[in-house]
Amino acid sequence: MVCVLVLAAAIGAVAVVLLFRLWVVLQLQDVTPRASLNLLVVAGSGGHTTEILRLVGSLSSAYSPRHYVIADTDEMSANKINSFELDQANRDYNTMCTQYYIHRIPRSREVQQSWLSTVFTTLHSMWLSFPLVHRVKPDLVLCNGPGTCIPICISALLLGILGVKKVIIVYVESICRVETLSMSGKILFHLSDHFIVQWPTLKEKYPKSVYLGRIV
């Protein structure tokens, strides 16, 4: 009985420490000037990838190198990213020096997959995401809603919790979301450093979000 109580107390203490570290990481604002930012972009299938690439296209070449994360079965996004980067290089000579990489992780959730099984596939995806994020050590994570972004953002938070590096997380809710947040948005609203919405109705519902009008 005593051993059980000691174990429970130890687990409780660890949980308190981790929660405190999470609170510290979320409150910390890294404003260190940089000549460039190591950018990690989470791309989803279909419209998510199109929107995020429009957003990346508006960024300067200082956001370099660019690391794209896609689901391991998402060939469409890989083709779109390659075409986008080639087009950027042809438009601006400076971007020819911009390096980009495409990384793949397992999907967190397939279409019509049950929510119960999603828990296990997300944990599997996160298990493989953390080594990737730890290796890349991005300055900024940019995402807009695909399920793939959940394990990536949690891994980025873990870097801060473990004292490795503070990673800024910027979440841009999809333009399709007019009145309600996506499931990813509902989760990352509390975990991101900057949460951007594109409709005033969402700004009214979520006052802590940032409304900049339509940006993609």
PDB file of N, CA and C in Angstrom, residues 138-191:
ATOM      1  N   PRO A 138      13.033  23.392 -35.423  1.00  0.00           N
ATOM      2  CA  PRO A 138      12.563  24.597 -36.117  1.00  0.00           C
ATOM      3  C   PRO A 138      12.437  25.786 -35.172  1.00  0.00           C
ATOM      4  N   ASP A 139      12.536  26.978 -35.745  1.00  0.00           N
ATOM      5  CA  ASP A 139      12.250  28.186 -34.971  1.00  0.00           C
ATOM      6  C   ASP A 139      10.750  28.440 -34.941  1.00  0.00           C
ATOM      7  N   LEU A 140      10.074  28.029 -36.022  1.00  0.00           N
ATOM      8  CA  LEU A 140       8.651  28.312 -36.160  1.00  0.00           C
ATOM      9  C   LEU A 140       7.948  27.152 -36.847  1.00  0.00           C
ATOM     10  N   VAL A 141       6.793  26.768 -36.321  1.00  0.00           N
ATOM     11  CA  VAL A 141       5.930  25.769 -36.957  1.00  0.00           C
ATOM     12  C   VAL A 141       4.699  26.490 -37.485  1.00  0.00           C
ATOM     13  N   LEU A 142       4.405  26.298 -38.759  1.00  0.00           N
ATOM     14  CA  LEU A 142       3.259  26.940 -39.402  1.00  0.00           C
ATOM     15  C   LEU A 142       2.303  25.852 -39.881  1.00  0.00           C
ATOM     16  N   CYS A 143       1.049  25.929 -39.454  1.00  0.00           N
ATOM     17  CA  CYS A 143       0.085  24.912 -39.859  1.00  0.00           C
ATOM     18  C   CYS A 143      -1.304  25.517 -39.986  1.00  0.00           C
ATOM     19  N   ASN A 144      -2.201  24.788 -40.637  1.00  0.00           N
ATOM     20  CA  ASN A 144      -3.539  25.333 -40.896  1.00  0.00           C
ATOM     21  C   ASN A 144      -4.659  24.306 -40.783  1.00  0.00           C
ATOM     22  N   GLY A 145      -4.437  23.229 -40.033  1.00  0.00           N
ATOM     23  CA  GLY A 145      -5.583  22.394 -39.745  1.00  0.00           C
ATOM     24  C   GLY A 145      -5.543  20.916 -40.045  1.00  0.00           C
ATOM     25  N   PRO A 146      -4.651  20.399 -40.899  1.00  0.00           N
ATOM     26  CA  PRO A 146      -4.691  18.954 -41.133  1.00  0.00           C
ATOM     27  C   PRO A 146      -4.347  18.196 -39.859  1.00  0.00           C
ATOM     28  N   GLY A 147      -4.894  16.981 -39.722  1.00  0.00           N
ATOM     29  CA  GLY A 147      -4.642  16.202 -38.523  1.00  0.00           C
ATOM     30  C   GLY A 147      -3.168  15.940 -38.272  1.00  0.00           C
ATOM     31  N   THR A 148      -2.373  15.956 -39.332  1.00  0.00           N
ATOM     32  CA  THR A 148      -0.941  15.730 -39.203  1.00  0.00           C
ATOM     33  C   THR A 148      -0.273  16.760 -38.305  1.00  0.00           C
ATOM     34  N   CYS A 149      -0.895  17.942 -38.177  1.00  0.00           N
ATOM     35  CA  CYS A 149      -0.253  19.013 -37.413  1.00  0.00           C
ATOM     36  C   CYS A 149      -0.286  18.763 -35.905  1.00  0.00           C
ATOM     37  N   ILE A 150      -1.217  17.922 -35.423  1.00  0.00           N
ATOM     38  CA  ILE A 150      -1.333  17.692 -33.984  1.00  0.00           C
ATOM     39  C   ILE A 150      -0.065  17.061 -33.413  1.00  0.00           C
ATOM     40  N   PRO A 151       0.396  15.909 -33.925  1.00  0.00           N
ATOM     41  CA  PRO A 151       1.629  15.331 -33.369  1.00  0.00           C
ATOM     42  C   PRO A 151       2.854  16.217 -33.569  1.00  0.00           C
ATOM     43  N   ILE A 152       2.886  16.968 -34.670  1.00  0.00           N
ATOM     44  CA  ILE A 152       4.025  17.860 -34.904  1.00  0.00           C
ATOM     45  C   ILE A 152       4.049  18.983 -33.877  1.00  0.00           C
ATOM     46  N   CYS A 153       2.910  19.597 -33.623  1.00  0.00           N
ATOM     47  CA  CYS A 153       2.850  20.705 -32.664  1.00  0.00           C
ATOM     48  C   CYS A 153       3.105  20.234 -31.236  1.00  0.00           C
ATOM     49  N   ILE A 154       2.586  19.066 -30.886  1.00  0.00           N
ATOM     50  CA  ILE A 154       2.859  18.524 -29.556  1.00  0.00           C
ATOM     51  C   ILE A 154       4.348  18.229 -29.400  1.00  0.00           C
ATOM     52  N   SER A 155       4.962  17.716 -30.447  1.00  0.00           N
ATOM     53  CA  SER A 155       6.405  17.465 -30.414  1.00  0.00           C
ATOM     54  C   SER A 155       7.188  18.766 -30.261  1.00  0.00           C
ATOM     55  N   ALA A 156       6.727  19.814 -30.932  1.00  0.00           N
ATOM     56  CA  ALA A 156       7.380  21.119 -30.804  1.00  0.00           C
ATOM     57  C   ALA A 156       7.260  21.645 -29.377  1.00  0.00           C
ATOM     58  N   LEU A 157       6.088  21.438 -28.765  1.00  0.00           N
ATOM     59  CA  LEU A 157       5.901  21.837 -27.369  1.00  0.00           C
ATOM     60  C   LEU A 157       6.817  21.046 -26.449  1.00  0.00           C
ATOM     61  N   LEU A 158       7.007  19.765 -26.746  1.00  0.00           N
ATOM     62  CA  LEU A 158       7.876  18.938 -25.920  1.00  0.00           C
ATOM     63  C   LEU A 158       9.314  19.433 -25.942  1.00  0.00           C
ATOM     64  N   LEU A 159       9.754  19.982 -27.066  1.00  0.00           N
ATOM     65  CA  LEU A 159      11.107  20.549 -27.116  1.00  0.00           C
ATOM     66  C   LEU A 159      11.256  21.651 -26.068  1.00  0.00           C
ATOM     67  N   GLY A 160      10.221  22.468 -25.939  1.00  0.00           N
ATOM     68  CA  GLY A 160      10.259  23.531 -24.945  1.00  0.00           C
ATOM     69  C   GLY A 160      10.157  22.996 -23.533  1.00  0.00           C
ATOM     70  N   ILE A 161       9.254  22.026 -23.324  1.00  0.00           N
ATOM     71  CA  ILE A 161       9.074  21.447 -21.993  1.00  0.00           C
ATOM     72  C   ILE A 161      10.360  20.792 -21.501  1.00  0.00           C
ATOM     73  N   LEU A 162      11.072  20.140 -22.407  1.00  0.00           N
ATOM     74  CA  LEU A 162      12.318  19.463 -22.049  1.00  0.00           C
ATOM     75  C   LEU A 162      13.509  20.413 -22.007  1.00  0.00           C
ATOM     76  N   GLY A 163      13.275  21.682 -22.325  1.00  0.00           N
ATOM     77  CA  GLY A 163      14.348  22.661 -22.265  1.00  0.00           C
ATOM     78  C   GLY A 163      15.287  22.633 -23.445  1.00  0.00           C
ATOM     79  N   VAL A 164      14.882  21.975 -24.535  1.00  0.00           N
ATOM     80  CA  VAL A 164      15.743  21.895 -25.721  1.00  0.00           C
ATOM     81  C   VAL A 164      15.695  23.198 -26.503  1.00  0.00           C
ATOM     82  N   LYS A 165      14.464  23.663 -26.791  1.00  0.00           N
ATOM     83  CA  LYS A 165      14.310  24.884 -27.582  1.00  0.00           C
ATOM     84  C   LYS A 165      12.863  25.346 -27.542  1.00  0.00           C
ATOM     85  N   LYS A 166      12.675  26.648 -27.457  1.00  0.00           N
ATOM     86  CA  LYS A 166      11.335  27.218 -27.578  1.00  0.00           C
ATOM     87  C   LYS A 166      10.993  27.338 -29.055  1.00  0.00           C
ATOM     88  N   VAL A 167       9.923  26.671 -29.467  1.00  0.00           N
ATOM     89  CA  VAL A 167       9.469  26.704 -30.858  1.00  0.00           C
ATOM     90  C   VAL A 167       8.173  27.500 -30.927  1.00  0.00           C
ATOM     91  N   ILE A 168       8.124  28.499 -31.782  1.00  0.00           N
ATOM     92  CA  ILE A 168       6.905  29.294 -31.956  1.00  0.00           C
ATOM     93  C   ILE A 168       5.933  28.530 -32.847  1.00  0.00           C
ATOM     94  N   ILE A 169       4.703  28.398 -32.396  1.00  0.00           N
ATOM     95  CA  ILE A 169       3.673  27.693 -33.159  1.00  0.00           C
ATOM     96  C   ILE A 169       2.634  28.705 -33.642  1.00  0.00           C
ATOM     97  N   VAL A 170       2.472  28.796 -34.946  1.00  0.00           N
ATOM     98  CA  VAL A 170       1.476  29.688 -35.554  1.00  0.00           C
ATOM     99  C   VAL A 170       0.446  28.822 -36.270  1.00  0.00           C
ATOM    100  N   TYR A 171      -0.794  28.952 -35.833  1.00  0.00           N
ATOM    101  CA  TYR A 171      -1.883  28.180 -36.434  1.00  0.00           C
ATOM    102  C   TYR A 171      -2.809  29.130 -37.176  1.00  0.00           C
ATOM    103  N   VAL A 172      -3.061  28.841 -38.431  1.00  0.00           N
ATOM    104  CA  VAL A 172      -3.970  29.646 -39.255  1.00  0.00           C
ATOM    105  C   VAL A 172      -5.180  28.776 -39.597  1.00  0.00           C
ATOM    106  N   GLU A 173      -6.327  29.130 -39.056  1.00  0.00           N
ATOM    107  CA  GLU A 173      -7.531  28.341 -39.335  1.00  0.00           C
ATOM    108  C   GLU A 173      -7.916  28.478 -40.807  1.00  0.00           C
ATOM    109  N   SER A 174      -8.379  27.403 -41.386  1.00  0.00           N
ATOM    110  CA  SER A 174      -8.734  27.374 -42.804  1.00  0.00           C
ATOM    111  C   SER A 174      -9.810  28.406 -43.134  1.00  0.00           C
ATOM    112  N   ILE A 175      -9.731  28.959 -44.334  1.00  0.00           N
ATOM    113  CA  ILE A 175     -10.714  29.926 -44.800  1.00  0.00           C
ATOM    114  C   ILE A 175     -12.105  29.301 -44.851  1.00  0.00           C
ATOM    115  N   CYS A 176     -12.174  27.974 -44.922  1.00  0.00           N
ATOM    116  CA  CYS A 176     -13.466  27.285 -44.964  1.00  0.00           C
ATOM    117  C   CYS A 176     -14.190  27.333 -43.629  1.00  0.00           C
ATOM    118  N   ARG A 177     -13.464  27.601 -42.573  1.00  0.00           N
ATOM    119  CA  ARG A 177     -14.057  27.634 -41.240  1.00  0.00           C
ATOM    120  C   ARG A 177     -14.592  29.034 -40.955  1.00  0.00           C
ATOM    121  N   VAL A 178     -15.910  29.185 -41.068  1.00  0.00           N
ATOM    122  CA  VAL A 178     -16.552  30.497 -40.945  1.00  0.00           C
ATOM    123  C   VAL A 178     -17.109  30.724 -39.545  1.00  0.00           C
ATOM    124  N   GLU A 179     -17.753  29.713 -38.980  1.00  0.00           N
ATOM    125  CA  GLU A 179     -18.425  29.883 -37.689  1.00  0.00           C
ATOM    126  C   GLU A 179     -17.895  28.949 -36.596  1.00  0.00           C
ATOM    127  N   THR A 180     -17.290  27.855 -36.978  1.00  0.00           N
ATOM    128  CA  THR A 180     -16.769  26.923 -35.984  1.00  0.00           C
ATOM    129  C   THR A 180     -15.327  26.548 -36.313  1.00  0.00           C
ATOM    130  N   LEU A 181     -14.561  26.206 -35.285  1.00  0.00           N
ATOM    131  CA  LEU A 181     -13.185  25.783 -35.485  1.00  0.00           C
ATOM    132  C   LEU A 181     -13.144  24.315 -35.896  1.00  0.00           C
ATOM    133  N   SER A 182     -12.112  23.948 -36.607  1.00  0.00           N
ATOM    134  CA  SER A 182     -11.880  22.543 -36.917  1.00  0.00           C
ATOM    135  C   SER A 182     -11.461  21.824 -35.634  1.00  0.00           C
ATOM    136  N   MET A 183     -11.435  20.505 -35.668  1.00  0.00           N
ATOM    137  CA  MET A 183     -11.007  19.747 -34.493  1.00  0.00           C
ATOM    138  C   MET A 183      -9.564  20.086 -34.128  1.00  0.00           C
ATOM    139  N   SER A 184      -8.711  20.211 -35.140  1.00  0.00           N
ATOM    140  CA  SER A 184      -7.324  20.600 -34.870  1.00  0.00           C
ATOM    141  C   SER A 184      -7.267  21.989 -34.257  1.00  0.00           C
ATOM    142  N   GLY A 185      -8.110  22.884 -34.764  1.00  0.00           N
ATOM    143  CA  GLY A 185      -8.147  24.244 -34.235  1.00  0.00           C
ATOM    144  C   GLY A 185      -8.570  24.291 -32.780  1.00  0.00           C
ATOM    145  N   LYS A 186      -9.569  23.469 -32.427  1.00  0.00           N
ATOM    146  CA  LYS A 186     -10.050  23.438 -31.039  1.00  0.00           C
ATOM    147  C   LYS A 186      -8.955  22.977 -30.086  1.00  0.00           C
ATOM    148  N   ILE A 187      -8.096  22.079 -30.558  1.00  0.00           N
ATOM    149  CA  ILE A 187      -6.999  21.576 -29.717  1.00  0.00           C
ATOM    150  C   ILE A 187      -5.871  22.602 -29.632  1.00  0.00           C
ATOM    151  N   LEU A 188      -5.466  23.129 -30.777  1.00  0.00           N
ATOM    152  CA  LEU A 188      -4.293  24.001 -30.815  1.00  0.00           C
ATOM    153  C   LEU A 188      -4.600  25.445 -30.437  1.00  0.00           C
ATOM    154  N   PHE A 189      -5.872  25.787 -30.286  1.00  0.00           N
ATOM    155  CA  PHE A 189      -6.224  27.122 -29.818  1.00  0.00           C
ATOM    156  C   PHE A 189      -5.580  27.400 -28.461  1.00  0.00           C
ATOM    157  N   HIS A 190      -5.458  26.361 -27.644  1.00  0.00           N
ATOM    158  CA  HIS A 190      -4.904  26.514 -26.305  1.00  0.00           C
ATOM    159  C   HIS A 190      -3.399  26.277 -26.263  1.00  0.00           C
ATOM    160  N   LEU A 191      -2.823  25.768 -27.338  1.00  0.00           N
ATOM    161  CA  LEU A 191      -1.417  25.377 -27.315  1.00  0.00           C
ATOM    162  C   LEU A 191      -0.530  26.197 -28.243  1.00  0.00           C
TER     163      LEU A 191
END
